[in-house]
Amino acid sequence: MENQSHHNQVLQTHQSFWKKNTRAVPGRPSPKQDVRHDKIGTTTITSGSLTGTVSVGSGGSTGGGGGSSTSFQDFQESVDDAWDSGDDEFCTVSDVKISKRVSHSAALSVINSHRSGAASKELQTNPKSVQRPQEIIPEEKKAEALQRLAVQPLHLRNANLSVYPQINNSQHSTDNVDSKCSQNTSPQHRPTQFPGRPLPLRQPNASTKFFIPSKEQDGESKIDKFQSLLDASVLNLEELRQLSWSGVPAKLRSVTWRLLSEYLPANIERRQHVLERKRLDYWNLVKQYYDVERDEGFQDTYRQIHIDIPRMSPLISLFQQTTVQLIFERILYIWAIRHPASGYVQGMNDLVTPFFLVFLQEAIPVSAWQDIENYDVASLKKEQRDIIEADSFWCLSKFLDGIQDNYIFAQLGIQHKVNQLKELIQRIDAPLHQHLHQHGIDYLQFSFRWMNNLLTREIPLHCTIRLWDTYLAESDRFASFQLYVCAAFLLRWRRHLLLQPDFQGLMLMLQNLPTQNWTDSEIGDLFSTYLVNIVTIVAKTTGISPYCQFILPFHNYVRAKVSPL
């Protein structure tokens, strides 16, 4: 009787589900779920046209609590815009079409990974319990799904990979450098990572590094050296590059970046005149191309930019402001119109960010630097906003001129650099290369985003600014220099990677490296330790290495310039 009663109850529930159901509907947020977030975690996985929700209760059961009544038509209207059918960039990567079947397989792998993490915790508390075996994903599906993952935006990537910290916390704690970042946070008190929620870019207790108010923090002698160079009637640009390589003082960064980008002339008397002319030129371009009815041939470019901008840095309120998004939209659209060989490529919006932040710092009070990520840009005068936008455009243009091969059709420049990175790691660290190769890791799967976005998505925002001090100091050498920075960044995680026993663990780590608590000192260490070691090893292979023409002068160049602020 009891079983029959239960069966009738289930049948009745299924028949009336889409009428007026008080249960929570998958895909729709429920007010009561937010109140009970400590009891119920919701996993949302979006892959192509697949959207699924898995609710895990405290007792391990699935289902939804009570909620507002709804109907199928209401549900359909609420989720029909969850994925734009025109967003083809997420469905096609390097001419590889991602089918619904492949997307479903990738989604299942994340769910199974989450289950295995929960099972391992249960095994620790109850050694007699048996861990559930993981589902094995076919090899042909791995490459397709992970190549797609390589170009996902940060918030979508973290949504699929946020389970990673739970799996690998114990292994990461073995590294001495990383232990500094977590010594004040015990495993029991670390913030819970819910699958489907983006990973925070910065911990709440981590102080913002944009604000450097005193000479003592930047180094009084270094600021004086910068000031004397900048005040010279004719700037010695090569000396400024050498001094900037190890970091630029915050208060002098805006004018230094304009000079390093060769946006400003070396002659101090001509600078103001050139600035006024170039800013006027930019706004003439806006009137000519942006403020008019757009040509039909550029509609796709505008639409792609318009889609990408709101997705940029979703956890930073500064970039969600309408004023800021319009600034980025105009900059990228005008650049794409002026560079038809490449046009706009996804990821370029990340390259505007460093210039925008540095010139924004110049326009706002020093007291606001500490909380610049929340600054209301609309509160600035229009003249100030126009200066920030025009200077960001011209500096971005000068910078991209040296790496435009990265963004032409098929992005051949990046593909070439990925192959060079593979050869370089094979030469300088054969055990690491062999470990990646044995587990089926293709360098394209993780280093494509490193090359395309210049590591801006891999490190915190304030570290990006410090990294770009060195990028801009390299000038014409940057295209070659970037390869060695990516190699140094990979070797920085060597010990962690060698501890990963399988393909899934390696990819989860490479796609979501734990850099949330990085500071400028980690960027300095990346250059002074890992980069110098790479250069030293390659320099010893002169006559064998295809990079010896670049490496020999660079070997001395690095050793002469790597010094703390």
Coordinates of C-alpha atoms in Angstrom, one line a residue:
M1 CA 0.0 0.0 0.0
E2 CA 2.8 2.3 0.9
N3 CA 4.6 1.7 -2.4
Q4 CA 1.4 2.1 -4.4
S5 CA 0.6 5.4 -2.6
H6 CA 4.1 6.7 -3.4
H7 CA 3.8 5.7 -7.0
N8 CA 0.5 7.5 -7.4
Q9 CA 2.0 10.6 -5.8
V10 CA 4.9 10.7 -8.2
L11 CA 2.6 10.1 -11.2
Q12 CA 0.4 13.0 -10.1
T13 CA 3.4 15.3 -9.7
H14 CA 4.6 14.5 -13.2
Q15 CA 1.2 15.1 -14.8
S16 CA 0.8 18.5 -13.2
F17 CA 4.4 19.8 -13.3
W18 CA 3.9 22.3 -16.2
K19 CA 0.5 23.6 -15.0
K20 CA 0.9 25.5 -11.9
N21 CA 3.7 23.9 -10.0
T22 CA 5.0 25.2 -6.7
R23 CA 8.4 23.5 -7.2
A24 CA 11.4 25.4 -8.4
V25 CA 11.7 25.3 -12.2
P26 CA 15.2 24.5 -13.6
G27 CA 16.8 27.6 -15.1
R28 CA 14.7 30.1 -13.1
P29 CA 16.1 31.6 -9.9
S30 CA 13.8 31.2 -6.8
P31 CA 13.7 33.8 -4.0
K32 CA 13.7 31.0 -1.4
Q33 CA 16.9 29.4 -2.9
D34 CA 18.9 32.5 -2.1
V35 CA 17.7 32.4 1.5
R36 CA 18.6 28.7 1.8
H37 CA 22.0 29.0 -0.1
D38 CA 23.8 27.4 2.8
K39 CA 21.7 24.3 2.4
I40 CA 21.3 23.9 -1.3
G41 CA 24.0 24.4 -4.0
T42 CA 23.0 24.8 -7.6
T43 CA 25.1 23.7 -10.5
T44 CA 24.4 25.3 -13.9
I45 CA 26.3 24.0 -16.9
T46 CA 25.9 25.8 -20.2
S47 CA 27.5 24.2 -23.3
G48 CA 26.3 25.3 -26.7
S49 CA 22.6 24.7 -26.7
L50 CA 22.7 22.5 -23.6
T51 CA 21.5 23.9 -20.3
G52 CA 21.1 21.8 -17.2
T53 CA 20.7 22.4 -13.5
V54 CA 21.7 20.0 -10.7
S55 CA 20.5 20.9 -7.2
V56 CA 22.3 19.1 -4.5
G57 CA 20.6 19.1 -1.1
S58 CA 22.3 18.6 2.2
G59 CA 21.3 15.1 2.2
G60 CA 22.4 14.4 -1.3
S61 CA 19.0 14.4 -2.9
T62 CA 18.0 16.3 -6.0
G63 CA 15.0 18.5 -6.4
G64 CA 13.6 22.0 -5.7
G65 CA 11.9 23.6 -2.8
G66 CA 8.7 25.6 -2.9
G67 CA 8.6 28.6 -5.1
S68 CA 6.3 31.0 -6.9
S69 CA 3.7 29.3 -9.2
T70 CA 4.6 29.2 -12.8
S71 CA 3.8 27.7 -16.2
F72 CA 5.6 26.3 -19.1
Q73 CA 5.0 29.4 -21.2
D74 CA 6.4 31.6 -18.4
F75 CA 9.4 29.3 -18.1
Q76 CA 10.1 29.4 -21.8
E77 CA 9.9 33.2 -21.9
S78 CA 12.3 33.5 -19.0
V79 CA 15.1 31.4 -20.5
D80 CA 14.7 31.8 -24.2
D81 CA 17.5 34.4 -24.3
A82 CA 19.9 32.4 -22.1
W83 CA 21.9 31.6 -25.2
D84 CA 22.0 33.8 -28.3
S85 CA 21.7 31.6 -31.4
G86 CA 24.0 33.9 -33.2
D87 CA 26.9 33.5 -30.8
D88 CA 28.8 31.3 -33.2
E89 CA 32.1 31.9 -31.6
F90 CA 31.3 29.5 -28.8
C91 CA 30.2 26.8 -31.3
T92 CA 33.1 26.9 -33.7
V93 CA 36.8 27.0 -32.8
S94 CA 39.4 26.7 -35.5
D95 CA 36.8 25.3 -37.9
V96 CA 36.0 22.5 -35.4
K97 CA 32.2 22.4 -34.8
I98 CA 31.2 21.5 -31.3
S99 CA 28.1 19.3 -31.5
K100 CA 25.5 18.9 -28.9
R101 CA 26.8 15.4 -28.2
V102 CA 30.3 16.7 -27.5
S103 CA 28.9 19.5 -25.3
H104 CA 26.9 17.0 -23.4
S105 CA 30.0 14.9 -22.8
A106 CA 31.9 17.9 -21.5
A107 CA 29.1 18.8 -19.2
L108 CA 29.0 15.2 -17.8
S109 CA 32.7 15.3 -17.1
V110 CA 32.3 18.4 -14.9
I111 CA 29.4 16.7 -13.0
N112 CA 31.4 13.6 -12.5
S113 CA 34.3 15.6 -11.4
H114 CA 32.2 17.3 -8.8
R115 CA 30.8 13.9 -7.7
S116 CA 34.3 12.4 -7.4
G117 CA 35.3 15.4 -5.2
A118 CA 32.4 14.8 -2.9
A119 CA 33.1 11.1 -2.8
S120 CA 36.8 11.7 -1.8
K121 CA 35.6 13.8 1.1
E122 CA 33.3 11.0 2.2
L123 CA 36.1 8.5 1.9
Q124 CA 38.2 10.6 4.3
T125 CA 35.5 10.7 6.9
N126 CA 34.5 7.0 6.3
P127 CA 37.5 4.9 5.1
K128 CA 35.3 1.9 4.6
S129 CA 33.2 3.7 2.0
V130 CA 33.9 2.8 -1.7
Q131 CA 34.6 5.7 -4.1
R132 CA 32.5 5.8 -7.2
P133 CA 34.5 5.3 -10.4
Q134 CA 34.8 8.2 -12.9
E135 CA 33.4 8.1 -16.3
I136 CA 36.0 7.9 -19.1
I137 CA 35.7 10.4 -21.8
P138 CA 36.7 9.3 -25.4
E139 CA 39.9 10.9 -26.6
E140 CA 38.4 12.4 -29.7
K141 CA 35.9 14.3 -27.6
K142 CA 38.6 15.7 -25.3
A143 CA 40.4 17.7 -27.9
E144 CA 37.2 19.2 -29.4
A145 CA 35.6 20.2 -26.1
L146 CA 38.8 21.5 -24.5
Q147 CA 39.8 23.6 -27.6
R148 CA 36.4 25.2 -27.2
L149 CA 37.1 25.7 -23.5
A150 CA 40.4 27.5 -24.3
V151 CA 38.6 30.6 -25.7
Q152 CA 35.7 30.8 -23.3
P153 CA 35.3 34.1 -21.4
L154 CA 36.6 34.1 -17.9
H155 CA 33.2 33.8 -16.2
L156 CA 32.1 30.9 -18.3
R157 CA 35.4 29.1 -17.9
N158 CA 35.3 29.5 -14.1
A159 CA 31.8 28.2 -14.1
N160 CA 32.9 24.9 -15.6
L161 CA 36.2 24.7 -13.6
S162 CA 35.3 26.1 -10.1
V163 CA 35.4 22.6 -8.7
Y164 CA 39.2 22.6 -9.3
P165 CA 40.2 24.2 -6.0
Q166 CA 38.3 21.6 -4.0
I167 CA 40.2 18.7 -5.7
N168 CA 43.7 20.1 -5.6
N169 CA 44.0 22.2 -2.4
S170 CA 46.0 19.5 -0.7
Q171 CA 48.5 19.2 -3.6
H172 CA 48.9 23.0 -4.0
S173 CA 49.8 23.4 -0.4
T174 CA 53.2 21.7 -1.0
D175 CA 54.6 24.6 -2.9
N176 CA 56.5 27.1 -0.7
V177 CA 55.6 30.1 -2.7
D178 CA 51.9 29.4 -2.8
S179 CA 51.9 28.7 0.9
K180 CA 52.5 32.4 1.6
C181 CA 49.2 33.1 0.0
S182 CA 47.2 30.6 2.0
Q183 CA 49.0 30.6 5.4
N184 CA 46.2 32.6 7.0
T185 CA 43.4 30.5 5.6
S186 CA 42.9 27.0 6.9
P187 CA 41.2 24.4 4.6
Q188 CA 38.1 24.4 6.9
H189 CA 37.7 28.2 6.5
R190 CA 38.4 28.6 2.8
P191 CA 35.4 30.0 0.9
T192 CA 33.2 27.3 -0.6
Q193 CA 33.5 27.1 -4.4
F194 CA 30.1 26.3 -5.9
P195 CA 30.1 24.8 -9.4
G196 CA 28.4 27.2 -11.7
R197 CA 29.6 30.3 -9.9
P198 CA 32.5 32.4 -11.1
L199 CA 35.7 32.3 -9.1
P200 CA 36.5 35.7 -7.4
L201 CA 39.3 37.5 -9.1
R202 CA 40.5 38.9 -5.7
Q203 CA 40.0 37.6 -2.2
P204 CA 38.1 40.1 0.1
N205 CA 41.1 40.4 2.4
A206 CA 43.6 41.1 -0.4
S207 CA 44.5 44.7 -0.6
T208 CA 44.3 46.6 -3.9
K209 CA 47.8 47.2 -5.4
F210 CA 47.0 50.2 -7.6
F211 CA 47.4 52.6 -4.7
I212 CA 51.1 53.5 -4.2
P213 CA 51.0 56.9 -2.4
S214 CA 54.6 57.4 -1.2
K215 CA 58.1 57.6 -2.5
E216 CA 59.1 55.0 0.1
Q217 CA 57.0 52.3 -1.6
D218 CA 58.1 53.0 -5.2
G219 CA 61.7 53.7 -4.2
E220 CA 62.8 57.4 -3.9
S221 CA 65.9 57.0 -6.0
K222 CA 63.9 55.3 -8.8
I223 CA 61.3 58.0 -8.9
D224 CA 64.0 60.6 -9.1
K225 CA 65.6 58.8 -12.0
F226 CA 62.3 58.6 -13.8
Q227 CA 61.6 62.3 -13.1
S228 CA 64.9 63.4 -14.4
L229 CA 64.4 61.5 -17.7
L230 CA 60.9 62.8 -18.2
D231 CA 62.0 66.4 -17.6
A232 CA 64.8 66.3 -20.1
S233 CA 64.3 68.5 -23.2
V234 CA 64.8 65.5 -25.4
L235 CA 64.0 62.1 -23.9
N236 CA 66.5 59.2 -24.0
L237 CA 63.9 56.6 -24.9
E238 CA 66.2 53.6 -24.7
E239 CA 67.2 54.6 -21.1
L240 CA 63.5 55.0 -20.2
R241 CA 62.8 51.5 -21.5
Q242 CA 65.7 50.0 -19.4
L243 CA 64.4 51.8 -16.3
S244 CA 60.8 50.8 -16.9
W245 CA 61.6 47.1 -17.5
S246 CA 61.5 46.3 -13.7
G247 CA 58.4 48.4 -13.1
V248 CA 57.2 52.0 -13.3
P249 CA 56.2 54.2 -10.3
A250 CA 52.4 54.5 -10.2
K251 CA 52.3 58.3 -10.2
L252 CA 54.5 58.5 -13.3
R253 CA 53.0 55.5 -15.2
S254 CA 50.5 57.4 -17.4
V255 CA 53.1 59.7 -19.0
T256 CA 55.7 56.9 -19.1
W257 CA 53.3 54.6 -21.0
R258 CA 52.5 57.3 -23.5
L259 CA 56.2 57.7 -24.2
L260 CA 57.0 53.9 -24.3
S261 CA 54.1 53.5 -26.8
E262 CA 55.7 56.3 -28.9
Y263 CA 52.4 58.1 -28.7
L264 CA 54.2 61.1 -27.3
P265 CA 57.3 62.5 -29.0
A266 CA 60.7 62.6 -27.3
N267 CA 60.9 66.4 -27.6
I268 CA 59.2 67.9 -24.5
E269 CA 58.2 71.1 -26.3
R270 CA 56.1 69.2 -28.9
R271 CA 54.2 66.9 -26.5
Q272 CA 51.2 69.1 -25.7
H273 CA 50.7 70.0 -29.3
V274 CA 50.8 66.4 -30.4
L275 CA 48.4 65.3 -27.6
E276 CA 45.8 67.9 -28.6
R277 CA 46.1 67.0 -32.3
K278 CA 45.9 63.2 -31.8
R279 CA 42.9 63.5 -29.4
L280 CA 41.1 65.7 -32.0
D281 CA 41.9 63.1 -34.7
Y282 CA 40.4 60.3 -32.7
W283 CA 37.1 62.1 -32.1
N284 CA 37.0 63.0 -35.8
L285 CA 37.2 59.2 -36.5
V286 CA 34.4 58.6 -34.1
K287 CA 32.2 61.1 -35.9
Q288 CA 33.2 59.6 -39.3
Y289 CA 32.7 55.9 -38.5
Y290 CA 30.8 55.4 -35.2
D291 CA 28.3 58.3 -35.0
V292 CA 26.8 57.6 -38.5
E293 CA 24.7 54.8 -40.0
R294 CA 27.1 51.9 -40.1
D295 CA 28.0 50.2 -43.4
E296 CA 26.4 46.8 -43.9
G297 CA 29.9 45.2 -44.1
F298 CA 30.7 46.3 -40.6
Q299 CA 27.5 45.3 -38.9
D300 CA 28.9 41.8 -37.9
T301 CA 32.0 43.5 -36.4
Y302 CA 29.8 45.9 -34.4
R303 CA 27.5 43.1 -33.2
Q304 CA 30.4 41.0 -32.0
I305 CA 32.0 43.8 -30.1
H306 CA 28.6 44.7 -28.6
I307 CA 28.1 41.1 -27.4
D308 CA 31.6 40.8 -25.9
I309 CA 31.9 44.0 -24.0
P310 CA 29.3 43.2 -21.3
R311 CA 30.9 39.8 -20.7
M312 CA 34.2 41.5 -19.8
S313 CA 35.3 41.1 -16.2
P314 CA 31.8 40.4 -14.8
L315 CA 33.0 40.5 -11.2
I316 CA 34.4 44.0 -11.5
S317 CA 31.8 46.7 -11.3
L318 CA 33.9 49.3 -13.1
F319 CA 33.6 47.4 -16.4
Q320 CA 29.8 46.9 -16.0
Q321 CA 29.2 50.6 -16.1
T322 CA 27.4 51.7 -19.3
T323 CA 29.8 54.7 -19.7
V324 CA 32.8 52.4 -19.6
Q325 CA 31.3 49.9 -22.0
L326 CA 30.5 52.6 -24.5
I327 CA 34.2 53.8 -24.3
F328 CA 35.5 50.3 -25.0
E329 CA 32.9 49.8 -27.8
R330 CA 34.0 52.9 -29.6
I331 CA 37.7 52.2 -29.2
L332 CA 37.4 48.6 -30.5
Y333 CA 35.1 49.5 -33.4
I334 CA 37.3 52.3 -34.7
W335 CA 40.4 50.1 -34.4
A336 CA 38.7 47.3 -36.4
I337 CA 37.6 49.8 -39.1
R338 CA 41.1 51.1 -39.4
H339 CA 42.7 47.6 -39.6
P340 CA 40.6 45.6 -42.1
A341 CA 43.3 42.9 -42.4
S342 CA 42.5 41.6 -39.0
G343 CA 39.4 43.4 -37.8
Y344 CA 38.1 42.7 -34.3
V345 CA 39.1 39.5 -32.7
Q346 CA 37.7 38.1 -29.4
G347 CA 40.0 39.0 -26.6
M348 CA 41.1 42.4 -27.9
N349 CA 38.8 44.0 -25.3
D350 CA 41.2 42.7 -22.6
L351 CA 44.0 44.6 -24.2
V352 CA 42.3 47.9 -23.8
T353 CA 41.9 47.4 -20.1
P354 CA 45.5 48.2 -18.9
F355 CA 45.6 51.5 -20.8
F356 CA 42.1 52.5 -19.7
L357 CA 43.0 51.9 -16.0
V358 CA 46.3 53.7 -16.1
F359 CA 44.8 56.8 -17.8
L360 CA 41.8 56.7 -15.4
Q361 CA 44.2 56.8 -12.5
E362 CA 45.7 60.0 -13.9
A363 CA 42.2 61.6 -14.0
I364 CA 40.9 60.7 -10.5
P365 CA 42.1 61.8 -7.1
V366 CA 44.9 59.7 -5.5
S367 CA 42.6 58.9 -2.6
A368 CA 40.3 57.1 -5.0
W369 CA 43.0 54.7 -6.4
Q370 CA 42.4 52.3 -3.5
D371 CA 38.9 51.5 -4.8
I372 CA 39.4 52.2 -8.5
E373 CA 37.5 49.0 -9.4
N374 CA 34.3 50.6 -8.1
Y375 CA 34.9 54.1 -9.3
D376 CA 32.0 55.8 -11.1
V377 CA 33.5 57.0 -14.4
A378 CA 30.3 58.9 -15.3
S379 CA 31.2 61.3 -12.4
L380 CA 34.2 62.6 -14.3
K381 CA 33.9 65.6 -16.6
K382 CA 33.3 64.8 -20.3
E383 CA 36.6 66.4 -21.2
Q384 CA 38.4 64.0 -18.8
R385 CA 36.6 60.9 -20.2
D386 CA 37.4 62.0 -23.8
I387 CA 41.1 62.2 -22.9
I388 CA 41.1 58.8 -21.3
E389 CA 39.3 57.3 -24.4
A390 CA 41.5 58.9 -27.0
D391 CA 44.8 58.1 -25.3
S392 CA 43.7 54.5 -24.7
F393 CA 42.9 54.2 -28.4
W394 CA 46.2 55.5 -29.7
C395 CA 48.3 53.6 -27.2
L396 CA 46.4 50.4 -28.0
S397 CA 47.0 51.0 -31.8
K398 CA 50.7 51.5 -31.3
F399 CA 51.0 48.4 -29.2
L400 CA 49.0 46.1 -31.5
D401 CA 51.0 47.2 -34.6
G402 CA 53.8 45.0 -33.4
I403 CA 51.7 41.8 -32.9
Q404 CA 49.1 42.2 -35.6
D405 CA 50.0 38.7 -37.0
N406 CA 48.3 37.3 -33.9
Y407 CA 45.0 38.6 -35.1
I408 CA 44.9 38.1 -38.8
F409 CA 42.7 35.3 -40.4
A410 CA 43.2 32.0 -38.5
Q411 CA 45.5 33.8 -36.1
L412 CA 48.6 32.2 -37.6
G413 CA 50.9 34.3 -35.4
I414 CA 49.5 32.7 -32.3
Q415 CA 49.6 29.2 -33.8
H416 CA 53.3 29.7 -34.7
K417 CA 54.1 30.9 -31.1
V418 CA 52.3 27.9 -29.6
N419 CA 54.5 25.6 -31.6
Q420 CA 57.5 27.5 -30.5
L421 CA 56.4 27.3 -26.9
K422 CA 56.2 23.5 -27.3
E423 CA 59.7 23.3 -28.7
L424 CA 61.1 25.5 -26.0
I425 CA 59.6 23.6 -23.1
Q426 CA 60.7 20.3 -24.7
R427 CA 64.3 21.7 -24.8
I428 CA 64.5 23.2 -21.4
D429 CA 62.3 20.9 -19.3
A430 CA 61.9 17.5 -20.9
P431 CA 60.3 15.9 -17.9
L432 CA 57.4 18.5 -17.8
H433 CA 57.0 18.2 -21.6
Q434 CA 56.8 14.4 -21.4
H435 CA 54.3 14.5 -18.5
L436 CA 52.0 16.8 -20.6
H437 CA 52.5 14.7 -23.7
Q438 CA 51.8 11.4 -21.9
H439 CA 48.4 12.6 -20.7
G440 CA 47.3 14.0 -24.0
I441 CA 47.7 17.7 -23.3
D442 CA 48.0 19.8 -26.4
Y443 CA 49.7 23.2 -25.9
L444 CA 47.1 24.9 -28.0
Q445 CA 44.4 23.9 -25.4
F446 CA 45.9 26.2 -22.7
S447 CA 48.4 28.5 -24.2
F448 CA 46.1 29.9 -27.0
R449 CA 44.4 32.2 -24.4
W450 CA 47.8 33.1 -22.9
M451 CA 49.0 34.3 -26.3
N452 CA 45.7 35.8 -27.4
N453 CA 45.0 37.8 -24.2
L454 CA 48.7 38.3 -23.2
L455 CA 48.0 36.6 -19.8
T456 CA 45.5 39.3 -18.7
R457 CA 42.9 36.6 -17.9
E458 CA 45.4 34.5 -15.9
I459 CA 46.4 37.1 -13.2
P460 CA 44.7 39.8 -11.1
L461 CA 44.1 43.2 -12.6
H462 CA 46.7 45.0 -10.6
C463 CA 49.4 42.4 -11.6
T464 CA 48.4 43.0 -15.2
I465 CA 49.4 46.6 -14.9
R466 CA 52.9 45.7 -13.6
L467 CA 53.3 43.0 -16.3
W468 CA 52.5 45.6 -19.0
D469 CA 55.3 47.9 -17.7
T470 CA 57.7 45.3 -19.0
Y471 CA 55.6 44.5 -22.1
L472 CA 55.8 48.2 -23.2
A473 CA 59.4 48.5 -22.3
E474 CA 60.2 45.7 -24.8
S475 CA 58.7 47.7 -27.7
D476 CA 59.6 46.0 -31.0
R477 CA 61.0 42.9 -29.2
F478 CA 57.7 42.1 -27.6
A479 CA 56.6 39.6 -30.2
S480 CA 59.6 37.4 -29.3
F481 CA 59.6 38.3 -25.6
Q482 CA 56.0 37.1 -25.1
L483 CA 57.0 33.5 -26.0
Y484 CA 59.5 33.4 -23.1
V485 CA 57.1 35.0 -20.6
C486 CA 54.6 32.3 -21.4
A487 CA 57.3 29.6 -20.9
A488 CA 58.3 31.2 -17.6
F489 CA 54.6 31.3 -16.5
L490 CA 54.2 27.6 -17.3
L491 CA 57.4 26.6 -15.4
R492 CA 56.1 28.6 -12.5
W493 CA 53.5 25.9 -12.0
R494 CA 55.9 23.0 -12.8
R495 CA 55.7 21.2 -9.4
H496 CA 51.9 21.4 -9.3
L497 CA 51.6 20.1 -12.9
L498 CA 53.8 17.1 -12.2
L499 CA 51.6 16.1 -9.3
Q500 CA 48.5 15.9 -11.5
P501 CA 47.9 12.2 -12.3
D502 CA 45.6 12.5 -15.3
F503 CA 44.4 14.6 -18.3
Q504 CA 41.5 16.1 -16.4
G505 CA 43.5 17.3 -13.4
L506 CA 46.1 18.9 -15.7
M507 CA 43.5 20.7 -17.8
L508 CA 41.5 21.9 -14.8
M509 CA 44.7 23.4 -13.3
L510 CA 46.0 25.0 -16.5
Q511 CA 42.6 26.6 -17.2
N512 CA 42.2 28.0 -13.7
L513 CA 45.6 28.7 -12.2
P514 CA 45.5 29.9 -8.5
T515 CA 46.8 33.5 -9.0
Q516 CA 44.0 35.3 -7.1
N517 CA 46.4 36.5 -4.3
W518 CA 49.3 37.4 -6.6
T519 CA 51.0 40.7 -6.0
D520 CA 53.7 42.7 -8.0
S521 CA 56.4 40.6 -6.2
E522 CA 55.2 37.5 -8.0
I523 CA 55.5 39.2 -11.3
G524 CA 59.0 40.3 -10.4
D525 CA 59.8 36.7 -9.4
L526 CA 58.4 35.5 -12.7
F527 CA 61.0 37.6 -14.5
S528 CA 64.0 37.5 -12.2
T529 CA 63.9 33.8 -11.5
Y530 CA 62.0 31.8 -14.1
L531 CA 62.6 34.0 -17.1
V532 CA 66.3 34.4 -16.4
N533 CA 66.7 30.6 -15.9
I534 CA 65.1 30.0 -19.3
V535 CA 67.3 32.5 -21.0
T536 CA 70.4 31.0 -19.3
I537 CA 69.6 27.4 -20.4
V538 CA 68.7 28.4 -24.0
A539 CA 71.8 30.6 -24.3
K540 CA 74.0 27.5 -23.6
T541 CA 72.5 25.8 -26.6
T542 CA 73.8 28.5 -29.1
G543 CA 74.0 27.0 -32.5
I544 CA 71.2 24.5 -31.8
S545 CA 68.4 26.8 -30.6
P546 CA 66.3 28.5 -33.3
Y547 CA 66.1 31.5 -31.0
C548 CA 69.8 32.1 -30.5
Q549 CA 69.8 35.3 -32.5
F550 CA 67.4 36.8 -30.0
I551 CA 68.6 35.1 -26.9
L552 CA 72.2 36.2 -26.6
P553 CA 71.6 39.9 -26.3
F554 CA 68.4 39.3 -24.3
H555 CA 70.4 37.2 -21.7
N556 CA 72.5 40.2 -20.7
Y557 CA 69.5 42.5 -21.1
V558 CA 67.5 40.7 -18.5
R559 CA 70.3 40.4 -15.9
A560 CA 71.0 44.1 -16.2
K561 CA 67.4 45.2 -15.7
V562 CA 65.8 42.8 -13.2
S563 CA 65.8 44.8 -10.0
P564 CA 63.1 45.4 -7.3
L565 CA 61.3 48.7 -7.1

